[in-house]
């Protein structure tokens, strides 16, 4: 087994995932960059990092999720850190119950919950070999009642609970933690009505008086990936937003 540690970051062609990939590369990891669709952006990021490859895969597809983990191990011979950042949403006012259709629930669960589950289960045998760890990107919306839609918030609450259950189950071999970001300025909000107003509101209200940057989340992910005695933790990275009434 080669000595240099290897990280797989799902959903890393842009936003938070791209910042995580950069940060882990700075920390000396070889990195596998992934996205379901934005191939050019993913390949460009991999080319920019000192030692990285890009692999396209949709984590909501069981075969593709398993294939992604296999491709990472094939490329670099080991896996030390899995960061589940791939996620999706639909922006739906919480009081518009009819708009949150069962199809939308299924779509968000397929990516945000089952996608995370099936990537982790494929990765566990390899993480056990290296004593590695998982960091899931959930959301403040999974901790407090808010967020882009009810199905999204519930899917992220499921990720938080999955994180704790798996931490209990996979110890002492594999640590499992989550980072729950507040509002972070990324392409996630491109073209979303009201996003600028929401951003200004958050920046004016949270104790740290600004919205998050992808690098803020990447720092926390990297810290948890290295934190040898932390497992089952859901770390809010929200500028203190959870302190507001
Ligand atoms: P983004 O749109 O910039 O990034 C999303 C990434 O996920 C992209 O790389 C996209 O290609 C990838 N992706 C989407 N579906 C996928 C799939 N099925 N398989 C593989 N890759 C897929 O947005 P972002 O803000 O960087 O979001 C990243 C994560 O952070 C998401 O899980 C999101 O829920 C979470 N999050 C974001 C915020 C925020 O304010 N931006 C807040 C809390 C949580």
PDB file of C-alpha atoms and ligand atoms in Angstrom:
ATOM      1  CA  UNK A   1       0.000   0.000   0.000  1.00  0.00           C
ATOM      2  CA  UNK A   2       1.393   3.419  -0.937  1.00  0.00           C
ATOM      3  CA  UNK A   3       2.052   5.775   1.968  1.00  0.00           C
ATOM      4  CA  UNK A   4       0.279   8.923   0.746  1.00  0.00           C
ATOM      5  CA  UNK A   5      -3.276   9.224   2.065  1.00  0.00           C
ATOM      6  CA  UNK A   6      -6.203   9.270  -0.352  1.00  0.00           C
ATOM      7  CA  UNK A   7      -9.505  11.164  -0.123  1.00  0.00           C
ATOM      8  CA  UNK A   8     -12.645  10.748  -2.208  1.00  0.00           C
ATOM      9  CA  UNK A   9     -14.869  13.847  -2.242  1.00  0.00           C
ATOM     10  CA  UNK A  10     -18.271  13.305  -3.866  1.00  0.00           C
ATOM     11  CA  UNK A  11     -19.897  16.373  -5.449  1.00  0.00           C
ATOM     12  CA  UNK A  12     -16.613  18.241  -5.684  1.00  0.00           C
ATOM     13  CA  UNK A  13     -16.835  19.925  -9.075  1.00  0.00           C
ATOM     14  CA  UNK A  14     -17.954  23.182  -7.425  1.00  0.00           C
ATOM     15  CA  UNK A  15     -18.800  24.994  -4.198  1.00  0.00           C
ATOM     16  CA  UNK A  16     -18.099  23.322  -0.876  1.00  0.00           C
ATOM     17  CA  UNK A  17     -16.846  20.038  -2.363  1.00  0.00           C
ATOM     18  CA  UNK A  18     -14.289  21.820  -4.548  1.00  0.00           C
ATOM     19  CA  UNK A  19     -13.000  23.740  -1.511  1.00  0.00           C
ATOM     20  CA  UNK A  20     -12.781  20.475   0.457  1.00  0.00           C
ATOM     21  CA  UNK A  21     -10.821  18.843  -2.376  1.00  0.00           C
ATOM     22  CA  UNK A  22      -8.404  21.799  -2.436  1.00  0.00           C
ATOM     23  CA  UNK A  23      -7.962  21.807   1.330  1.00  0.00           C
ATOM     24  CA  UNK A  24      -7.316  18.063   1.523  1.00  0.00           C
ATOM     25  CA  UNK A  25      -4.816  18.378  -1.335  1.00  0.00           C
ATOM     26  CA  UNK A  26      -3.019  21.115   0.638  1.00  0.00           C
ATOM     27  CA  UNK A  27      -2.962  18.743   3.612  1.00  0.00           C
ATOM     28  CA  UNK A  28      -1.106  16.212   1.448  1.00  0.00           C
ATOM     29  CA  UNK A  29      -3.918  13.957   0.283  1.00  0.00           C
ATOM     30  CA  UNK A  30      -4.225  12.480  -3.171  1.00  0.00           C
ATOM     31  CA  UNK A  31      -7.785  13.394  -4.137  1.00  0.00           C
ATOM     32  CA  UNK A  32     -10.527  11.837  -6.221  1.00  0.00           C
ATOM     33  CA  UNK A  33     -12.848  14.577  -7.523  1.00  0.00           C
ATOM     34  CA  UNK A  34     -16.399  13.604  -8.481  1.00  0.00           C
ATOM     35  CA  UNK A  35     -19.632  14.957  -9.877  1.00  0.00           C
ATOM     36  CA  UNK A  36     -22.679  13.549 -11.585  1.00  0.00           C
ATOM     37  CA  UNK A  37     -22.661  15.957 -14.503  1.00  0.00           C
ATOM     38  CA  UNK A  38     -20.204  18.885 -14.486  1.00  0.00           C
ATOM     39  CA  UNK A  39     -17.398  16.876 -16.082  1.00  0.00           C
ATOM     40  CA  UNK A  40     -15.367  19.801 -17.418  1.00  0.00           C
ATOM     41  CA  UNK A  41     -15.318  21.613 -14.082  1.00  0.00           C
ATOM     42  CA  UNK A  42     -14.384  18.404 -12.248  1.00  0.00           C
ATOM     43  CA  UNK A  43     -11.582  17.603 -14.667  1.00  0.00           C
ATOM     44  CA  UNK A  44     -10.275  21.180 -14.460  1.00  0.00           C
ATOM     45  CA  UNK A  45     -10.130  21.010 -10.659  1.00  0.00           C
ATOM     46  CA  UNK A  46      -8.356  17.646 -10.715  1.00  0.00           C
ATOM     47  CA  UNK A  47      -5.809  19.048 -13.193  1.00  0.00           C
ATOM     48  CA  UNK A  48      -5.194  22.039 -10.914  1.00  0.00           C
ATOM     49  CA  UNK A  49      -4.419  19.924  -7.821  1.00  0.00           C
ATOM     50  CA  UNK A  50      -0.969  18.370  -7.290  1.00  0.00           C
ATOM     51  CA  UNK A  51      -2.179  14.743  -7.381  1.00  0.00           C
ATOM     52  CA  UNK A  52      -5.834  14.204  -8.244  1.00  0.00           C
ATOM     53  CA  UNK A  53      -8.102  12.380 -10.661  1.00  0.00           C
ATOM     54  CA  UNK A  54     -11.691  13.075 -11.687  1.00  0.00           C
ATOM     55  CA  UNK A  55     -14.330  10.346 -11.862  1.00  0.00           C
ATOM     56  CA  UNK A  56     -17.881  11.016 -13.041  1.00  0.00           C
ATOM     57  CA  UNK A  57     -20.577   9.125 -11.132  1.00  0.00           C
ATOM     58  CA  UNK A  58     -24.107   9.744  -9.905  1.00  0.00           C
ATOM     59  CA  UNK A  59     -24.075   8.643  -6.264  1.00  0.00           C
ATOM     60  CA  UNK A  60     -27.836   8.069  -6.289  1.00  0.00           C
ATOM     61  CA  UNK A  61     -27.201   5.081  -8.568  1.00  0.00           C
ATOM     62  CA  UNK A  62     -26.035   2.088  -6.518  1.00  0.00           C
ATOM     63  CA  UNK A  63     -23.800   0.677  -9.254  1.00  0.00           C
ATOM     64  CA  UNK A  64     -22.211   4.068  -9.974  1.00  0.00           C
ATOM     65  CA  UNK A  65     -21.592   4.782  -6.276  1.00  0.00           C
ATOM     66  CA  UNK A  66     -19.844   1.422  -5.856  1.00  0.00           C
ATOM     67  CA  UNK A  67     -17.980   1.998  -9.131  1.00  0.00           C
ATOM     68  CA  UNK A  68     -16.773   5.392  -7.891  1.00  0.00           C
ATOM     69  CA  UNK A  69     -15.270   3.914  -4.737  1.00  0.00           C
ATOM     70  CA  UNK A  70     -13.708   1.090  -6.775  1.00  0.00           C
ATOM     71  CA  UNK A  71     -12.265   3.638  -9.227  1.00  0.00           C
ATOM     72  CA  UNK A  72     -10.718   5.617  -6.355  1.00  0.00           C
ATOM     73  CA  UNK A  73      -9.054   2.515  -4.945  1.00  0.00           C
ATOM     74  CA  UNK A  74      -7.983   1.432  -8.400  1.00  0.00           C
ATOM     75  CA  UNK A  75      -6.407   4.848  -9.058  1.00  0.00           C
ATOM     76  CA  UNK A  76      -4.481   5.148  -5.794  1.00  0.00           C
ATOM     77  CA  UNK A  77      -4.524   1.746  -4.071  1.00  0.00           C
ATOM     78  CA  UNK A  78      -6.158   2.848  -0.811  1.00  0.00           C
ATOM     79  CA  UNK A  79      -8.848   5.061   0.713  1.00  0.00           C
ATOM     80  CA  UNK A  80      -8.409   7.067   3.922  1.00  0.00           C
ATOM     81  CA  UNK A  81     -11.131   9.725   3.860  1.00  0.00           C
ATOM     82  CA  UNK A  82     -14.567   9.794   2.248  1.00  0.00           C
ATOM     83  CA  UNK A  83     -16.344  13.152   2.156  1.00  0.00           C
ATOM     84  CA  UNK A  84     -19.992  12.906   1.077  1.00  0.00           C
ATOM     85  CA  UNK A  85     -20.700  16.348  -0.326  1.00  0.00           C
ATOM     86  CA  UNK A  86     -22.932  15.490  -3.309  1.00  0.00           C
ATOM     87  CA  UNK A  87     -26.361  16.879  -2.600  1.00  0.00           C
ATOM     88  CA  UNK A  88     -29.378  18.398  -4.231  1.00  0.00           C
ATOM     89  CA  UNK A  89     -32.534  20.298  -3.323  1.00  0.00           C
ATOM     90  CA  UNK A  90     -35.705  21.880  -4.560  1.00  0.00           C
ATOM     91  CA  UNK A  91     -36.639  25.334  -3.232  1.00  0.00           C
ATOM     92  CA  UNK A  92     -40.227  25.048  -1.955  1.00  0.00           C
ATOM     93  CA  UNK A  93     -41.926  27.277   0.633  1.00  0.00           C
ATOM     94  CA  UNK A  94     -42.626  25.115   3.676  1.00  0.00           C
ATOM     95  CA  UNK A  95     -46.325  25.986   3.696  1.00  0.00           C
ATOM     96  CA  UNK A  96     -46.813  24.801   0.098  1.00  0.00           C
ATOM     97  CA  UNK A  97     -47.415  21.171   1.051  1.00  0.00           C
ATOM     98  CA  UNK A  98     -48.716  20.157  -2.360  1.00  0.00           C
ATOM     99  CA  UNK A  99     -45.566  21.306  -4.119  1.00  0.00           C
ATOM    100  CA  UNK A 100     -43.450  18.907  -2.055  1.00  0.00           C
ATOM    101  CA  UNK A 101     -44.611  15.904  -4.045  1.00  0.00           C
ATOM    102  CA  UNK A 102     -43.656  12.288  -3.348  1.00  0.00           C
ATOM    103  CA  UNK A 103     -41.474  12.408  -6.483  1.00  0.00           C
ATOM    104  CA  UNK A 104     -39.497  15.295  -4.984  1.00  0.00           C
ATOM    105  CA  UNK A 105     -39.147  13.415  -1.688  1.00  0.00           C
ATOM    106  CA  UNK A 106     -37.832  10.390  -3.581  1.00  0.00           C
ATOM    107  CA  UNK A 107     -35.437  12.485  -5.685  1.00  0.00           C
ATOM    108  CA  UNK A 108     -33.918  14.221  -2.650  1.00  0.00           C
ATOM    109  CA  UNK A 109     -33.732  11.016  -0.632  1.00  0.00           C
ATOM    110  CA  UNK A 110     -32.090   9.152  -3.533  1.00  0.00           C
ATOM    111  CA  UNK A 111     -29.201  11.645  -3.666  1.00  0.00           C
ATOM    112  CA  UNK A 112     -28.955  13.057  -0.133  1.00  0.00           C
ATOM    113  CA  UNK A 113     -29.641   9.941   1.937  1.00  0.00           C
ATOM    114  CA  UNK A 114     -29.384   6.751  -0.102  1.00  0.00           C
ATOM    115  CA  UNK A 115     -26.499   8.205  -2.137  1.00  0.00           C
ATOM    116  CA  UNK A 116     -24.574   8.811   1.084  1.00  0.00           C
ATOM    117  CA  UNK A 117     -25.463   5.364   2.415  1.00  0.00           C
ATOM    118  CA  UNK A 118     -24.408   3.433  -0.651  1.00  0.00           C
ATOM    119  CA  UNK A 119     -21.149   5.351  -1.051  1.00  0.00           C
ATOM    120  CA  UNK A 120     -20.277   4.692   2.593  1.00  0.00           C
ATOM    121  CA  UNK A 121     -21.127   0.990   2.427  1.00  0.00           C
ATOM    122  CA  UNK A 122     -18.937   0.593  -0.664  1.00  0.00           C
ATOM    123  CA  UNK A 123     -16.094   2.463   1.054  1.00  0.00           C
ATOM    124  CA  UNK A 124     -16.188   0.790   4.481  1.00  0.00           C
ATOM    125  CA  UNK A 125     -14.007  -2.252   3.647  1.00  0.00           C
ATOM    126  CA  UNK A 126     -11.287   0.082   2.329  1.00  0.00           C
ATOM    127  CA  UNK A 127     -11.622   2.560   5.217  1.00  0.00           C
ATOM    128  CA  UNK A 128     -11.277  -0.320   7.681  1.00  0.00           C
ATOM    129  CA  UNK A 129      -7.945  -1.240   6.101  1.00  0.00           C
ATOM    130  CA  UNK A 130      -6.557   2.262   6.626  1.00  0.00           C
ATOM    131  CA  UNK A 131      -8.341   3.203   9.865  1.00  0.00           C
ATOM    132  CA  UNK A 132      -9.974   5.944   7.848  1.00  0.00           C
ATOM    133  CA  UNK A 133     -12.939   8.231   8.348  1.00  0.00           C
ATOM    134  CA  UNK A 134     -16.103   9.612   6.774  1.00  0.00           C
ATOM    135  CA  UNK A 135     -17.282  13.215   6.843  1.00  0.00           C
ATOM    136  CA  UNK A 136     -20.839  13.821   5.649  1.00  0.00           C
ATOM    137  CA  UNK A 137     -21.965  17.284   4.578  1.00  0.00           C
ATOM    138  CA  UNK A 138     -25.424  17.703   6.037  1.00  0.00           C
ATOM    139  CA  UNK A 139     -26.969  21.095   6.814  1.00  0.00           C
ATOM    140  CA  UNK A 140     -28.124  23.402   9.565  1.00  0.00           C
ATOM    141  CA  UNK A 141     -31.552  22.629   8.044  1.00  0.00           C
ATOM    142  CA  UNK A 142     -31.147  19.085   9.380  1.00  0.00           C
ATOM    143  CA  UNK A 143     -30.689  20.387  12.922  1.00  0.00           C
ATOM    144  CA  UNK A 144     -33.147  23.291  13.131  1.00  0.00           C
ATOM    145  CA  UNK A 145     -36.494  23.548  11.328  1.00  0.00           C
ATOM    146  CA  UNK A 146     -35.641  25.611   8.236  1.00  0.00           C
ATOM    147  CA  UNK A 147     -33.933  25.289   4.860  1.00  0.00           C
ATOM    148  CA  UNK A 148     -34.830  25.233   1.177  1.00  0.00           C
ATOM    149  CA  UNK A 149     -37.730  22.782   1.550  1.00  0.00           C
ATOM    150  CA  UNK A 150     -39.170  20.296   4.023  1.00  0.00           C
ATOM    151  CA  UNK A 151     -37.981  17.226   2.038  1.00  0.00           C
ATOM    152  CA  UNK A 152     -34.460  18.716   1.934  1.00  0.00           C
ATOM    153  CA  UNK A 153     -34.373  19.488   5.666  1.00  0.00           C
ATOM    154  CA  UNK A 154     -35.676  16.020   6.532  1.00  0.00           C
ATOM    155  CA  UNK A 155     -33.114  14.383   4.227  1.00  0.00           C
ATOM    156  CA  UNK A 156     -30.317  16.236   6.024  1.00  0.00           C
ATOM    157  CA  UNK A 157     -31.722  15.287   9.438  1.00  0.00           C
ATOM    158  CA  UNK A 158     -31.567  11.691   8.209  1.00  0.00           C
ATOM    159  CA  UNK A 159     -27.901  12.181   7.292  1.00  0.00           C
ATOM    160  CA  UNK A 160     -27.196  13.459  10.804  1.00  0.00           C
ATOM    161  CA  UNK A 161     -28.834  10.441  12.376  1.00  0.00           C
ATOM    162  CA  UNK A 162     -27.104   8.086   9.929  1.00  0.00           C
ATOM    163  CA  UNK A 163     -23.798   9.689  10.966  1.00  0.00           C
ATOM    164  CA  UNK A 164     -24.406   8.838  14.634  1.00  0.00           C
ATOM    165  CA  UNK A 165     -25.688   5.322  13.979  1.00  0.00           C
ATOM    166  CA  UNK A 166     -22.727   4.498  11.737  1.00  0.00           C
ATOM    167  CA  UNK A 167     -20.226   6.037  14.150  1.00  0.00           C
ATOM    168  CA  UNK A 168     -21.552   3.658  16.807  1.00  0.00           C
ATOM    169  CA  UNK A 169     -21.525   0.693  14.452  1.00  0.00           C
ATOM    170  CA  UNK A 170     -18.191   1.229  12.708  1.00  0.00           C
ATOM    171  CA  UNK A 171     -16.026   2.126  15.709  1.00  0.00           C
ATOM    172  CA  UNK A 172     -13.244   1.540  16.513  1.00  0.00           C
ATOM    173  CA  UNK A 173     -12.174   0.970  12.891  1.00  0.00           C
ATOM    174  CA  UNK A 174     -13.794   3.906  11.110  1.00  0.00           C
ATOM    175  CA  UNK A 175     -14.822   7.336  12.457  1.00  0.00           C
ATOM    176  CA  UNK A 176     -17.962   8.963  11.037  1.00  0.00           C
ATOM    177  CA  UNK A 177     -18.765  12.659  11.493  1.00  0.00           C
ATOM    178  CA  UNK A 178     -20.818  15.362   9.801  1.00  0.00           C
ATOM    179  CA  UNK A 179     -20.465  19.060   9.128  1.00  0.00           C
ATOM    180  CA  UNK A 180     -23.731  20.993   9.102  1.00  0.00           C
ATOM    181  CA  UNK A 181     -23.218  24.298   7.251  1.00  0.00           C
ATOM    182  CA  UNK A 182     -25.406  27.366   7.543  1.00  0.00           C
ATOM    183  CA  UNK A 183     -25.783  29.636   4.500  1.00  0.00           C
ATOM    184  CA  UNK A 184     -22.684  29.247   2.301  1.00  0.00           C
ATOM    185  CA  UNK A 185     -22.114  31.327  -0.811  1.00  0.00           C
ATOM    186  CA  UNK A 186     -21.879  28.756  -3.661  1.00  0.00           C
ATOM    187  CA  UNK A 187     -23.471  28.044  -7.063  1.00  0.00           C
ATOM    188  CA  UNK A 188     -26.180  26.217  -5.062  1.00  0.00           C
ATOM    189  CA  UNK A 189     -28.126  29.507  -5.034  1.00  0.00           C
ATOM    190  CA  UNK A 190     -27.557  30.464  -8.700  1.00  0.00           C
ATOM    191  CA  UNK A 191     -30.831  31.691 -10.164  1.00  0.00           C
ATOM    192  CA  UNK A 192     -32.784  31.086  -6.936  1.00  0.00           C
ATOM    193  CA  UNK A 193     -35.381  33.788  -6.327  1.00  0.00           C
ATOM    194  CA  UNK A 194     -34.824  35.599  -3.050  1.00  0.00           C
ATOM    195  CA  UNK A 195     -31.314  34.196  -2.529  1.00  0.00           C
ATOM    196  CA  UNK A 196     -29.678  37.631  -2.377  1.00  0.00           C
ATOM    197  CA  UNK A 197     -32.157  38.812   0.247  1.00  0.00           C
ATOM    198  CA  UNK A 198     -31.672  35.624   2.279  1.00  0.00           C
ATOM    199  CA  UNK A 199     -27.912  36.078   2.081  1.00  0.00           C
ATOM    200  CA  UNK A 200     -28.138  39.697   3.284  1.00  0.00           C
ATOM    201  CA  UNK A 201     -30.478  38.646   6.085  1.00  0.00           C
ATOM    202  CA  UNK A 202     -28.147  35.895   7.326  1.00  0.00           C
ATOM    203  CA  UNK A 203     -25.093  38.143   7.063  1.00  0.00           C
ATOM    204  CA  UNK A 204     -26.834  40.776   9.159  1.00  0.00           C
ATOM    205  CA  UNK A 205     -28.135  38.377  11.784  1.00  0.00           C
ATOM    206  CA  UNK A 206     -25.579  35.697  12.664  1.00  0.00           C
ATOM    207  CA  UNK A 207     -23.040  36.486  15.410  1.00  0.00           C
ATOM    208  CA  UNK A 208     -20.102  36.327  12.957  1.00  0.00           C
ATOM    209  CA  UNK A 209     -21.893  38.833  10.644  1.00  0.00           C
ATOM    210  CA  UNK A 210     -21.244  37.193   7.289  1.00  0.00           C
ATOM    211  CA  UNK A 211     -22.406  34.171   5.313  1.00  0.00           C
ATOM    212  CA  UNK A 212     -20.123  31.166   5.064  1.00  0.00           C
ATOM    213  CA  UNK A 213     -17.426  30.681   2.479  1.00  0.00           C
ATOM    214  CA  UNK A 214     -16.740  27.218   1.027  1.00  0.00           C
ATOM    215  CA  UNK A 215     -13.306  27.417   2.685  1.00  0.00           C
ATOM    216  CA  UNK A 216     -14.927  27.737   6.140  1.00  0.00           C
ATOM    217  CA  UNK A 217     -16.642  24.395   5.608  1.00  0.00           C
ATOM    218  CA  UNK A 218     -13.523  22.814   4.093  1.00  0.00           C
ATOM    219  CA  UNK A 219     -11.520  23.783   7.180  1.00  0.00           C
ATOM    220  CA  UNK A 220     -14.028  22.042   9.468  1.00  0.00           C
ATOM    221  CA  UNK A 221     -14.128  18.946   7.228  1.00  0.00           C
ATOM    222  CA  UNK A 222     -10.351  18.707   7.254  1.00  0.00           C
ATOM    223  CA  UNK A 223     -10.274  19.148  11.041  1.00  0.00           C
ATOM    224  CA  UNK A 224     -12.813  16.344  11.560  1.00  0.00           C
ATOM    225  CA  UNK A 225     -10.974  14.095   9.107  1.00  0.00           C
ATOM    226  CA  UNK A 226      -7.893  14.451  11.335  1.00  0.00           C
ATOM    227  CA  UNK A 227      -9.621  14.441  14.753  1.00  0.00           C
ATOM    228  CA  UNK A 228      -8.544  11.054  16.128  1.00  0.00           C
ATOM    229  CA  UNK A 229     -10.946  10.926  19.111  1.00  0.00           C
ATOM    230  CA  UNK A 230     -14.089  12.421  17.574  1.00  0.00           C
ATOM    231  CA  UNK A 231     -16.817  10.262  16.087  1.00  0.00           C
ATOM    232  CA  UNK A 232     -20.582  10.647  15.765  1.00  0.00           C
ATOM    233  CA  UNK A 233     -20.288  14.433  15.906  1.00  0.00           C
ATOM    234  CA  UNK A 234     -22.496  16.791  13.873  1.00  0.00           C
ATOM    235  CA  UNK A 235     -20.547  20.033  13.784  1.00  0.00           C
ATOM    236  CA  UNK A 236     -22.545  23.176  13.000  1.00  0.00           C
ATOM    237  CA  UNK A 237     -20.494  25.601  10.899  1.00  0.00           C
ATOM    238  CA  UNK A 238     -22.947  28.467  10.628  1.00  0.00           C
ATOM    239  CA  UNK A 239     -21.315  31.627  11.982  1.00  0.00           C
ATOM    240  CA  UNK A 240     -23.241  31.051  15.204  1.00  0.00           C
ATOM    241  CA  UNK A 241     -26.641  31.076  13.474  1.00  0.00           C
ATOM    242  CA  UNK A 242     -27.915  28.300  15.763  1.00  0.00           C
ATOM    243  CA  UNK A 243     -27.660  30.713  18.702  1.00  0.00           C
ATOM    244  CA  UNK A 244     -30.422  32.924  17.322  1.00  0.00           C
ATOM    245  CA  UNK A 245     -33.874  32.525  18.808  1.00  0.00           C
TER     246      UNK A 245
HETATM  247  P1  LIG B   1     -22.974  23.103  -5.458  1.00  0.00           P
HETATM  248  O1  LIG B   1     -24.187  23.122  -6.302  1.00  0.00           O
HETATM  249  O2  LIG B   1     -21.878  24.062  -5.751  1.00  0.00           O
HETATM  250  O3  LIG B   1     -22.355  21.638  -5.378  1.00  0.00           O
HETATM  251  C1  LIG B   1     -23.106  20.464  -5.442  1.00  0.00           C
HETATM  252  C2  LIG B   1     -22.204  19.374  -5.946  1.00  0.00           C
HETATM  253  O4  LIG B   1     -22.883  18.111  -5.865  1.00  0.00           O
HETATM  254  C3  LIG B   1     -21.810  19.565  -7.405  1.00  0.00           C
HETATM  255  O5  LIG B   1     -20.464  19.163  -7.575  1.00  0.00           O
HETATM  256  C4  LIG B   1     -22.747  18.591  -8.131  1.00  0.00           C
HETATM  257  O6  LIG B   1     -22.208  18.162  -9.361  1.00  0.00           O
HETATM  258  C5  LIG B   1     -22.781  17.454  -7.118  1.00  0.00           C
HETATM  259  N1  LIG B   1     -23.883  16.531  -7.240  1.00  0.00           N
HETATM  260  C6  LIG B   1     -25.219  16.795  -7.204  1.00  0.00           C
HETATM  261  N2  LIG B   1     -25.920  15.640  -7.337  1.00  0.00           N
HETATM  262  C7  LIG B   1     -25.007  14.646  -7.445  1.00  0.00           C
HETATM  263  C8  LIG B   1     -25.106  13.240  -7.589  1.00  0.00           C
HETATM  264  N3  LIG B   1     -26.288  12.632  -7.664  1.00  0.00           N
HETATM  265  N4  LIG B   1     -23.950  12.508  -7.675  1.00  0.00           N
HETATM  266  C9  LIG B   1     -22.745  13.111  -7.617  1.00  0.00           C
HETATM  267  N5  LIG B   1     -22.597  14.437  -7.485  1.00  0.00           N
HETATM  268  C10 LIG B   1     -23.711  15.196  -7.397  1.00  0.00           C
HETATM  269  O7  LIG B   1     -23.537  23.369  -3.972  1.00  0.00           O
HETATM  270  P2  LIG B   1     -22.812  23.395  -2.542  1.00  0.00           P
HETATM  271  O8  LIG B   1     -23.411  24.525  -1.821  1.00  0.00           O
HETATM  272  O9  LIG B   1     -21.345  23.293  -2.651  1.00  0.00           O
HETATM  273  O10 LIG B   1     -23.419  22.056  -1.899  1.00  0.00           O
HETATM  274  C11 LIG B   1     -22.621  20.973  -1.481  1.00  0.00           C
HETATM  275  C12 LIG B   1     -23.282  20.290  -0.295  1.00  0.00           C
HETATM  276  O11 LIG B   1     -23.403  21.227   0.786  1.00  0.00           O
HETATM  277  C13 LIG B   1     -24.691  19.740  -0.549  1.00  0.00           C
HETATM  278  O12 LIG B   1     -24.793  18.458   0.044  1.00  0.00           O
HETATM  279  C14 LIG B   1     -25.594  20.724   0.186  1.00  0.00           C
HETATM  280  O13 LIG B   1     -26.765  20.115   0.655  1.00  0.00           O
HETATM  281  C15 LIG B   1     -24.695  21.146   1.323  1.00  0.00           C
HETATM  282  N6  LIG B   1     -25.052  22.421   1.929  1.00  0.00           N
HETATM  283  C16 LIG B   1     -24.929  23.605   1.250  1.00  0.00           C
HETATM  284  C17 LIG B   1     -25.275  24.796   1.882  1.00  0.00           C
HETATM  285  C18 LIG B   1     -25.158  26.129   1.195  1.00  0.00           C
HETATM  286  O14 LIG B   1     -25.632  27.135   1.796  1.00  0.00           O
HETATM  287  N7  LIG B   1     -24.533  26.230   0.030  1.00  0.00           N
HETATM  288  C19 LIG B   1     -25.749  24.781   3.197  1.00  0.00           C
HETATM  289  C20 LIG B   1     -25.866  23.576   3.869  1.00  0.00           C
HETATM  290  C21 LIG B   1     -25.503  22.399   3.224  1.00  0.00           C
END
